Coordinates of C-alpha atoms in Angstrom, one line a residue:
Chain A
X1 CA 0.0 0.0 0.0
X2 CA 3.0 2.5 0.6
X3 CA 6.3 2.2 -0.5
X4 CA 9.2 1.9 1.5
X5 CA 12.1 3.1 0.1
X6 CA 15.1 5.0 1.9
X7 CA 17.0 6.9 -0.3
X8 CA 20.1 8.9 1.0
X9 CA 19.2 8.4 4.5
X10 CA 15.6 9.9 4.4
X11 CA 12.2 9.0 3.4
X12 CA 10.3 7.3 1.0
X13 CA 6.3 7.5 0.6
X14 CA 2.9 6.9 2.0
X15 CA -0.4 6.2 0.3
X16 CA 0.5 6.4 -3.9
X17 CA 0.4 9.8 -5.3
X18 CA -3.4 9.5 -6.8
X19 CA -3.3 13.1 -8.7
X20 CA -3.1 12.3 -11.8
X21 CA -4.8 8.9 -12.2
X22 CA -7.2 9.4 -15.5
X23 CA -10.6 9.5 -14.5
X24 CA -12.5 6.7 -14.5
X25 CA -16.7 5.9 -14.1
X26 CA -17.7 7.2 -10.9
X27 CA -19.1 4.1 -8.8
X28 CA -23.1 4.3 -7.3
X29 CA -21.8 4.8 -4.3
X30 CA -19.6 7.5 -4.6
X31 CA -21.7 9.8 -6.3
X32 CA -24.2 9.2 -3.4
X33 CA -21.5 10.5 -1.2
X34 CA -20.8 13.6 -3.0
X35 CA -24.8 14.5 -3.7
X36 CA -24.6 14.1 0.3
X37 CA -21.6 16.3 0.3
X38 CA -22.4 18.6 -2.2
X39 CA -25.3 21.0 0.3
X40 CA -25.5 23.7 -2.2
X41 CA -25.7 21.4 -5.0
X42 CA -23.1 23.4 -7.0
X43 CA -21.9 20.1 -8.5
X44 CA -18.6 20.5 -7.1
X45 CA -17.2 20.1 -3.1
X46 CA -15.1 22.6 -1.7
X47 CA -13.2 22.3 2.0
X48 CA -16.1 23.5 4.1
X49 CA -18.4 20.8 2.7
X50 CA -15.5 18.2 2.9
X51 CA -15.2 19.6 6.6
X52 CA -18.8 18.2 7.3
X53 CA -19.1 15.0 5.9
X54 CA -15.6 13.9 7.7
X55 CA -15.5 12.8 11.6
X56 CA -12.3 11.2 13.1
X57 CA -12.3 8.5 15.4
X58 CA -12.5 11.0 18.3
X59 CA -16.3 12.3 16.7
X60 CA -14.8 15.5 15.3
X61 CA -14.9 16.6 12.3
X62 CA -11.3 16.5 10.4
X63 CA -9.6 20.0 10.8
X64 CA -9.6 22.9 8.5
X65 CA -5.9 22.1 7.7
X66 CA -6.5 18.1 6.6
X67 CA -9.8 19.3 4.5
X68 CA -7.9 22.3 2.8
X69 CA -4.9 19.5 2.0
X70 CA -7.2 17.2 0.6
X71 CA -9.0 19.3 -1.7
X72 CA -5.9 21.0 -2.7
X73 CA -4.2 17.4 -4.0
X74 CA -6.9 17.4 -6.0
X75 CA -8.1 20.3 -7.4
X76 CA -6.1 20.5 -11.2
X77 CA -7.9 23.4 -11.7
X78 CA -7.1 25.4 -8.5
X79 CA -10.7 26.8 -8.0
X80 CA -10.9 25.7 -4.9
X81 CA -12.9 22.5 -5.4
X82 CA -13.6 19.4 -7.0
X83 CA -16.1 17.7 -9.3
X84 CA -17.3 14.1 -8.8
X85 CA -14.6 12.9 -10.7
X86 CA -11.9 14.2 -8.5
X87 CA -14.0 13.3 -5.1
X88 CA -13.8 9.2 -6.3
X89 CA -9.7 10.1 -6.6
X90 CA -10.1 11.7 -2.8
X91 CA -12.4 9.2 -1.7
X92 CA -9.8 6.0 -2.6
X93 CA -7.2 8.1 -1.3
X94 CA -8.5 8.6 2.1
X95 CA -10.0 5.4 2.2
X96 CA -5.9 4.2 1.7
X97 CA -4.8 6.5 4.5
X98 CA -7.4 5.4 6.7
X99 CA -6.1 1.7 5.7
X100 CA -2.8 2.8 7.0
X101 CA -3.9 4.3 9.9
X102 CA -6.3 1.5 11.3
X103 CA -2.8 -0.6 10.6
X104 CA -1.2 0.8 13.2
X105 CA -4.1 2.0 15.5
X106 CA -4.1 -1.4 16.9
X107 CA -6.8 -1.2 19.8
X108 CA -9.1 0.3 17.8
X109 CA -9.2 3.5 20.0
X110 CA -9.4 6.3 16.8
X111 CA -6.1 7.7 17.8
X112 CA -2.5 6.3 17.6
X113 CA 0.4 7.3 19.8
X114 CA 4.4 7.9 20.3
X115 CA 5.6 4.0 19.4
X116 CA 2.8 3.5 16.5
X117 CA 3.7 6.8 15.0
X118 CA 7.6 5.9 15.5
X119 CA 6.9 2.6 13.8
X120 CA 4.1 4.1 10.7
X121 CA 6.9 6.7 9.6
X122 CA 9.7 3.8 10.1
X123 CA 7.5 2.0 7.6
X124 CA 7.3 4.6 5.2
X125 CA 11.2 5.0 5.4
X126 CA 11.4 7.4 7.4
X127 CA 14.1 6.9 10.9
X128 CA 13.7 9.9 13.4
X129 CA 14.7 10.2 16.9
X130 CA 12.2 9.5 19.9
X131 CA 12.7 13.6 20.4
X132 CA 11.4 14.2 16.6
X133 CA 8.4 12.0 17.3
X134 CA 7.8 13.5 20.5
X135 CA 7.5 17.0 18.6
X136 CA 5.4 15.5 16.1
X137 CA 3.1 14.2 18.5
X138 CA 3.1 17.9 20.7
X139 CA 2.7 19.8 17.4
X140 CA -0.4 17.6 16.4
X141 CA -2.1 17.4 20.2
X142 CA -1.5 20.8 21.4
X143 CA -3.2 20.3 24.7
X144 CA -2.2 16.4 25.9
X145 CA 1.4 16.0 23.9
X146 CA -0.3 12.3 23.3
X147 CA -1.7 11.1 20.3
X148 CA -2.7 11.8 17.3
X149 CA -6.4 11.3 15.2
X150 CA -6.5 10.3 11.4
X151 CA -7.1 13.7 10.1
X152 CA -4.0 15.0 12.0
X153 CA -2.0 11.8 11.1
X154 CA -2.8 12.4 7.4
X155 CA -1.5 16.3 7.6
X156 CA 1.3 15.1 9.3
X157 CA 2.4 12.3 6.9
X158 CA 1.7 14.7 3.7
X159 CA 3.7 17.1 5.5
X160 CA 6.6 15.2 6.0
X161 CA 6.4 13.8 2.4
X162 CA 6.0 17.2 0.2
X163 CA 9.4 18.7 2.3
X164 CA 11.0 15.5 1.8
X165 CA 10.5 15.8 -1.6
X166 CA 11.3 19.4 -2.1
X167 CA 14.6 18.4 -0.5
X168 CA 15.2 15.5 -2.3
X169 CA 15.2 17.6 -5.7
X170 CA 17.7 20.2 -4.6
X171 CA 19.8 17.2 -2.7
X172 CA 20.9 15.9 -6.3
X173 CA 24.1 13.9 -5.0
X174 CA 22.0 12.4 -2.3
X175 CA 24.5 13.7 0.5
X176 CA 21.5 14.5 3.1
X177 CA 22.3 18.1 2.5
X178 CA 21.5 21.1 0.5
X179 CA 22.3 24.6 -0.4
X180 CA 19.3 27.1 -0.7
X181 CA 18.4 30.4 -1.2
X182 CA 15.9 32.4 1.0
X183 CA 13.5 33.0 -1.7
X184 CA 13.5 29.6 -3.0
X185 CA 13.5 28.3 0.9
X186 CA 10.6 30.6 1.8
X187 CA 8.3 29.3 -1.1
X188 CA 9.0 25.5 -0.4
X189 CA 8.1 26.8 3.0
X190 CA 5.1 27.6 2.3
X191 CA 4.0 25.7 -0.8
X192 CA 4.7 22.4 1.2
X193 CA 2.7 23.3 4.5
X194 CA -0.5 23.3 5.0
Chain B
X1 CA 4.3 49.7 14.9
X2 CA 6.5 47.4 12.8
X3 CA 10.2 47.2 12.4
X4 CA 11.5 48.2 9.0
X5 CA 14.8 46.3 9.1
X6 CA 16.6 44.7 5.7
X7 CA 19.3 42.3 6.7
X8 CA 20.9 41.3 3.9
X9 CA 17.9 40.7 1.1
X10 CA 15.3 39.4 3.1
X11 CA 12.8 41.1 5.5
X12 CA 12.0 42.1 9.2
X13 CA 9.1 41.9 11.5
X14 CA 5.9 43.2 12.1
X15 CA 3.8 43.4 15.2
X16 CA 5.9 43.6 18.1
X17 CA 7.1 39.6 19.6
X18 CA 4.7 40.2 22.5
X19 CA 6.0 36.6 24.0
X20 CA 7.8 37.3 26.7
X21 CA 6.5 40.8 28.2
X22 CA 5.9 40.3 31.8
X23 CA 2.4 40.2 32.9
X24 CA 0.8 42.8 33.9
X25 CA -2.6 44.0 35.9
X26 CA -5.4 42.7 33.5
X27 CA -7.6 45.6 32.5
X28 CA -11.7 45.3 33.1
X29 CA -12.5 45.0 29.5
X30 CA -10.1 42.5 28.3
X31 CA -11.5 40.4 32.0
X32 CA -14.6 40.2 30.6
X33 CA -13.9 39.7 26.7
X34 CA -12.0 36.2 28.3
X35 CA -14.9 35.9 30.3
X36 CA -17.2 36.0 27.1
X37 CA -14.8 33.8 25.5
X38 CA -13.9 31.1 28.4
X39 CA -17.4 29.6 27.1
X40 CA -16.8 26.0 29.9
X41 CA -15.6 28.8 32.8
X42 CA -12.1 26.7 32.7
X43 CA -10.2 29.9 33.6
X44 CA -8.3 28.9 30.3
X45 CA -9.1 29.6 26.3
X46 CA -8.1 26.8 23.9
X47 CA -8.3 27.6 19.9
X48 CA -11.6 26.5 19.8
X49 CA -12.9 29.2 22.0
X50 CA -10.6 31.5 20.6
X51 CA -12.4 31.1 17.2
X52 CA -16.2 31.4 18.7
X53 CA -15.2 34.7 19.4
X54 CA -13.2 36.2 16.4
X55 CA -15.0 37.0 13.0
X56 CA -12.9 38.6 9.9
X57 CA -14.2 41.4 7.8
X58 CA -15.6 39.1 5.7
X59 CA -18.1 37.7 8.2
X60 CA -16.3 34.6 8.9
X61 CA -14.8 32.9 12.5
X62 CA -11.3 33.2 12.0
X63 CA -9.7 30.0 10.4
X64 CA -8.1 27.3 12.4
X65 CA -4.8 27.6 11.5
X66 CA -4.8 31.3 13.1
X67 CA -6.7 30.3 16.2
X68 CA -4.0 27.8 16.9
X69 CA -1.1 30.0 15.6
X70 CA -2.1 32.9 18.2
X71 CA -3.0 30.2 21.4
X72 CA 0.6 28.6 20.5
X73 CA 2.6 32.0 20.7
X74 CA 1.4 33.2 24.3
X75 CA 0.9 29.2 25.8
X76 CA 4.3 29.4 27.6
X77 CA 3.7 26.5 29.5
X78 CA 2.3 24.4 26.1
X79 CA -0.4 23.0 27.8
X80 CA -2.4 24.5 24.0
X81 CA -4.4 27.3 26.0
X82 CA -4.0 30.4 27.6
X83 CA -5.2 31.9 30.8
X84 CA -6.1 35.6 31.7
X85 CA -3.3 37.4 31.4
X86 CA -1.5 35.9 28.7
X87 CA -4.7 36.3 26.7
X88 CA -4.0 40.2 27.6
X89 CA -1.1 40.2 25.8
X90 CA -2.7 37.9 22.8
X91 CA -5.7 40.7 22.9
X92 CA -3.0 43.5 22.2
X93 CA -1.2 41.5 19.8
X94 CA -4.4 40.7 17.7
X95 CA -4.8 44.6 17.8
X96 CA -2.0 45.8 16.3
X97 CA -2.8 43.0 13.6
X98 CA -5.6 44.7 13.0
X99 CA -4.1 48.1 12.9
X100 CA -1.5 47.2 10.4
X101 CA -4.3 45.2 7.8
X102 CA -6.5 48.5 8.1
X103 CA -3.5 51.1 7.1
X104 CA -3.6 48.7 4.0
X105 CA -7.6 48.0 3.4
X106 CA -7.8 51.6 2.3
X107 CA -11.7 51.2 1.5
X108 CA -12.4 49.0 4.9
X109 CA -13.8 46.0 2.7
X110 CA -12.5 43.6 5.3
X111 CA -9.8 42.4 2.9
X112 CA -7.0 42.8 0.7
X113 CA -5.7 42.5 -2.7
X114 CA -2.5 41.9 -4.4
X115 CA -1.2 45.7 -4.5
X116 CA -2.2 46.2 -1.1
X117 CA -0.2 43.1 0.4
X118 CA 3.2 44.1 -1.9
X119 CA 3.4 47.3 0.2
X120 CA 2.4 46.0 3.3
X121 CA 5.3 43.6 2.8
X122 CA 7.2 45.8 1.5
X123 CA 6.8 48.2 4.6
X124 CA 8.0 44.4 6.6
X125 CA 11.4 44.8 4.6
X126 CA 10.3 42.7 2.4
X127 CA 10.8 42.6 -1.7
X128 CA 9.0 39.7 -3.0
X129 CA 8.4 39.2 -7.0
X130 CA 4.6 40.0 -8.4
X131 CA 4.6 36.2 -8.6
X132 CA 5.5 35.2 -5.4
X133 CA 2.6 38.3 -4.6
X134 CA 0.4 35.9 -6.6
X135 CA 1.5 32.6 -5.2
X136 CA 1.0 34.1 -1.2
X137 CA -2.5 35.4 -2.6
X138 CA -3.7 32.0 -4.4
X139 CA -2.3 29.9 -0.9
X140 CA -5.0 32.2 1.1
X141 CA -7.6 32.9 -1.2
X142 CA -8.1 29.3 -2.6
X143 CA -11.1 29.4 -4.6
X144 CA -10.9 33.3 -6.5
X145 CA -6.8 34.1 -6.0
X146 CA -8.1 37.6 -5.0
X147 CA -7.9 39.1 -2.0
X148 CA -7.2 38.0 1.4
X149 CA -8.6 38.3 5.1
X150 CA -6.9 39.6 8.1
X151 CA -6.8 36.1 9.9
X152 CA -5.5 34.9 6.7
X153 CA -3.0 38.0 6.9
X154 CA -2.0 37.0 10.1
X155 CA -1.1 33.4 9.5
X156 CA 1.1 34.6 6.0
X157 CA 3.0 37.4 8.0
X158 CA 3.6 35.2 11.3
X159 CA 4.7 32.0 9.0
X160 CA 6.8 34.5 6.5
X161 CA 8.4 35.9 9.9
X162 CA 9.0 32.5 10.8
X163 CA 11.0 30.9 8.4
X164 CA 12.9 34.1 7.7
X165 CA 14.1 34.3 11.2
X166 CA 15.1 30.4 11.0
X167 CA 16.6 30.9 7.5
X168 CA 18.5 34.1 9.2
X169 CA 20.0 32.0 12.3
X170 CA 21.8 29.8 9.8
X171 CA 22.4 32.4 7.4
X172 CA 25.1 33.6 9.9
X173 CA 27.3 35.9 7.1
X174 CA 24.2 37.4 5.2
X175 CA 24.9 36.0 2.1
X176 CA 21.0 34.8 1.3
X177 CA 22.0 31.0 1.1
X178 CA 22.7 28.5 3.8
X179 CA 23.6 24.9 4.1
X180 CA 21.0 23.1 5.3
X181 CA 19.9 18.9 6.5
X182 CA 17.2 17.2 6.3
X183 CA 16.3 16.8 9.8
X184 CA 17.4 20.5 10.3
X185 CA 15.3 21.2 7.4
X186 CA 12.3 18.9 8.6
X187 CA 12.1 20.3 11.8
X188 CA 12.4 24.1 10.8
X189 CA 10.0 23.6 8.1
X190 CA 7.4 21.3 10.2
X191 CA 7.9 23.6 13.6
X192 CA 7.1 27.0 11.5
X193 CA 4.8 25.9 9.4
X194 CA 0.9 26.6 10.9

């Protein structure tokens, strides 16, 4: 389901890249899903509506951030939202992470904590120190410094992955370090976060 | 109100780092805004609260990401809320936002456009390109690429600020470029990033 490569020390992936994938017939139940979505029948989805069809396995609704990420992988057009032949790309996408996630969210409990995180990103081909983790977990759960939901884990994980990558092109001899400019530093910055 | 410093090519600050200023005695008003505010009488304001009470110019609760932005800068203890007097300082801080986004909404339509955010940068110490303009603008404003609000204002400034100040620690001679690892890399880019 992900790959696991390690190249030069740091990462690989998580669930496949689905932008890009040629569109395909939209199943029964997937255009159910996105009439159910869709609340101002506009014929396309944009965060907000995501925002309330999605509840994490703590009964809240996914955050603004994982919502605005999702749509945004998807949206080719950049208007902001996506037709139903985008949402059955989003829905097999989430359904993947959610795959993942129930993976290592062993009892069940909606939430996954230090050593399952440790071990998902050790999966993915990713090796950080206990402290690295331990700051991933207190940047996700700002009040408990615990665990982490779905939504978050997905933000987090397609965080990681878009900086990876933006280092990985500039890191051409694989040496795990890179030169770069502040211009071109401030808009991986910000293009890669959420 | 805002420094106008230019170290070596890239830009300064705007409103004052209020972190860190002692606390002082809380004034009536701003003891019963938090009261307002403190919606379970917890004697503390988590994002969530934070949002019930702040709408933009546009008519919209403040996003998420600058909820959670603003709790994180004055919770000095990282339990991911503040109490009374640290939401003084947040209440002067969110002020001065507001100051600075109104000298640049010339006709007070709650948001603003391209032109408008060049100078306001530009007043920051800042010289970005008409693209990268564009690029901050269509990151904000996801479905028209127009104009933004002054939450969304707030989150571009504080995350510019950000990574400038962590590209300037490393940048120790000035020169615009540093050498940089991935884990450095990761952790600036996930620890600045909203």
């Amino acid at each position: 389901m992900y790959g696991n490569q390690n190249y030069g020390g740091y990462g690989g992936y998580a669930p496949g890249a689905a932008p890009g994938m040629g569109p395909t017939g939209v199943s029964p139940d997937v255009q159910q899903w996105f009439n159910t979505v869709d609340k101002d029948r506009s014929g396309q989805i944009n965060w907000e509506e995501l925002q309330g069809a999605l509840i994490n396995g703590q009964g809240k609704n996914f955050s603004e951030s994982a919502c605005k990420l999702m749509i945004g992988m998807f949206d080719r057009d950049k208007t902001g939202t996506i037709d139903v032949n985008e949402f059955q790309q989003l829905f097999t996408y989430i359904n993947q992470w959610l795959a993942v996630f129930k993976n290592y969210d062993r009892d069940q409990s909606g939430h996954i904590e230090e050593s399952e995180l440790a071990q998902a990103l050790q999966q993915m081909g990713f090796k950080f120190s206990p402290e690295f983790i331990k700051f991933l977990i207190a940047k996700s759960d700002l009040q408990h410094h615990k665990q982490i939901s779905v939504d978050q884990f997905i933000v987090l994980c397609v965080q990681i992955q878009r900086f990876t990558e933006a280092f990985r092109v500039r890191d051409k001899e694989l040496k795990g370090v890179i030169t770069i400019a502040f211009e071109d530093f401030l808009s991986v910055a910000i293009n890669c976060s959420t």
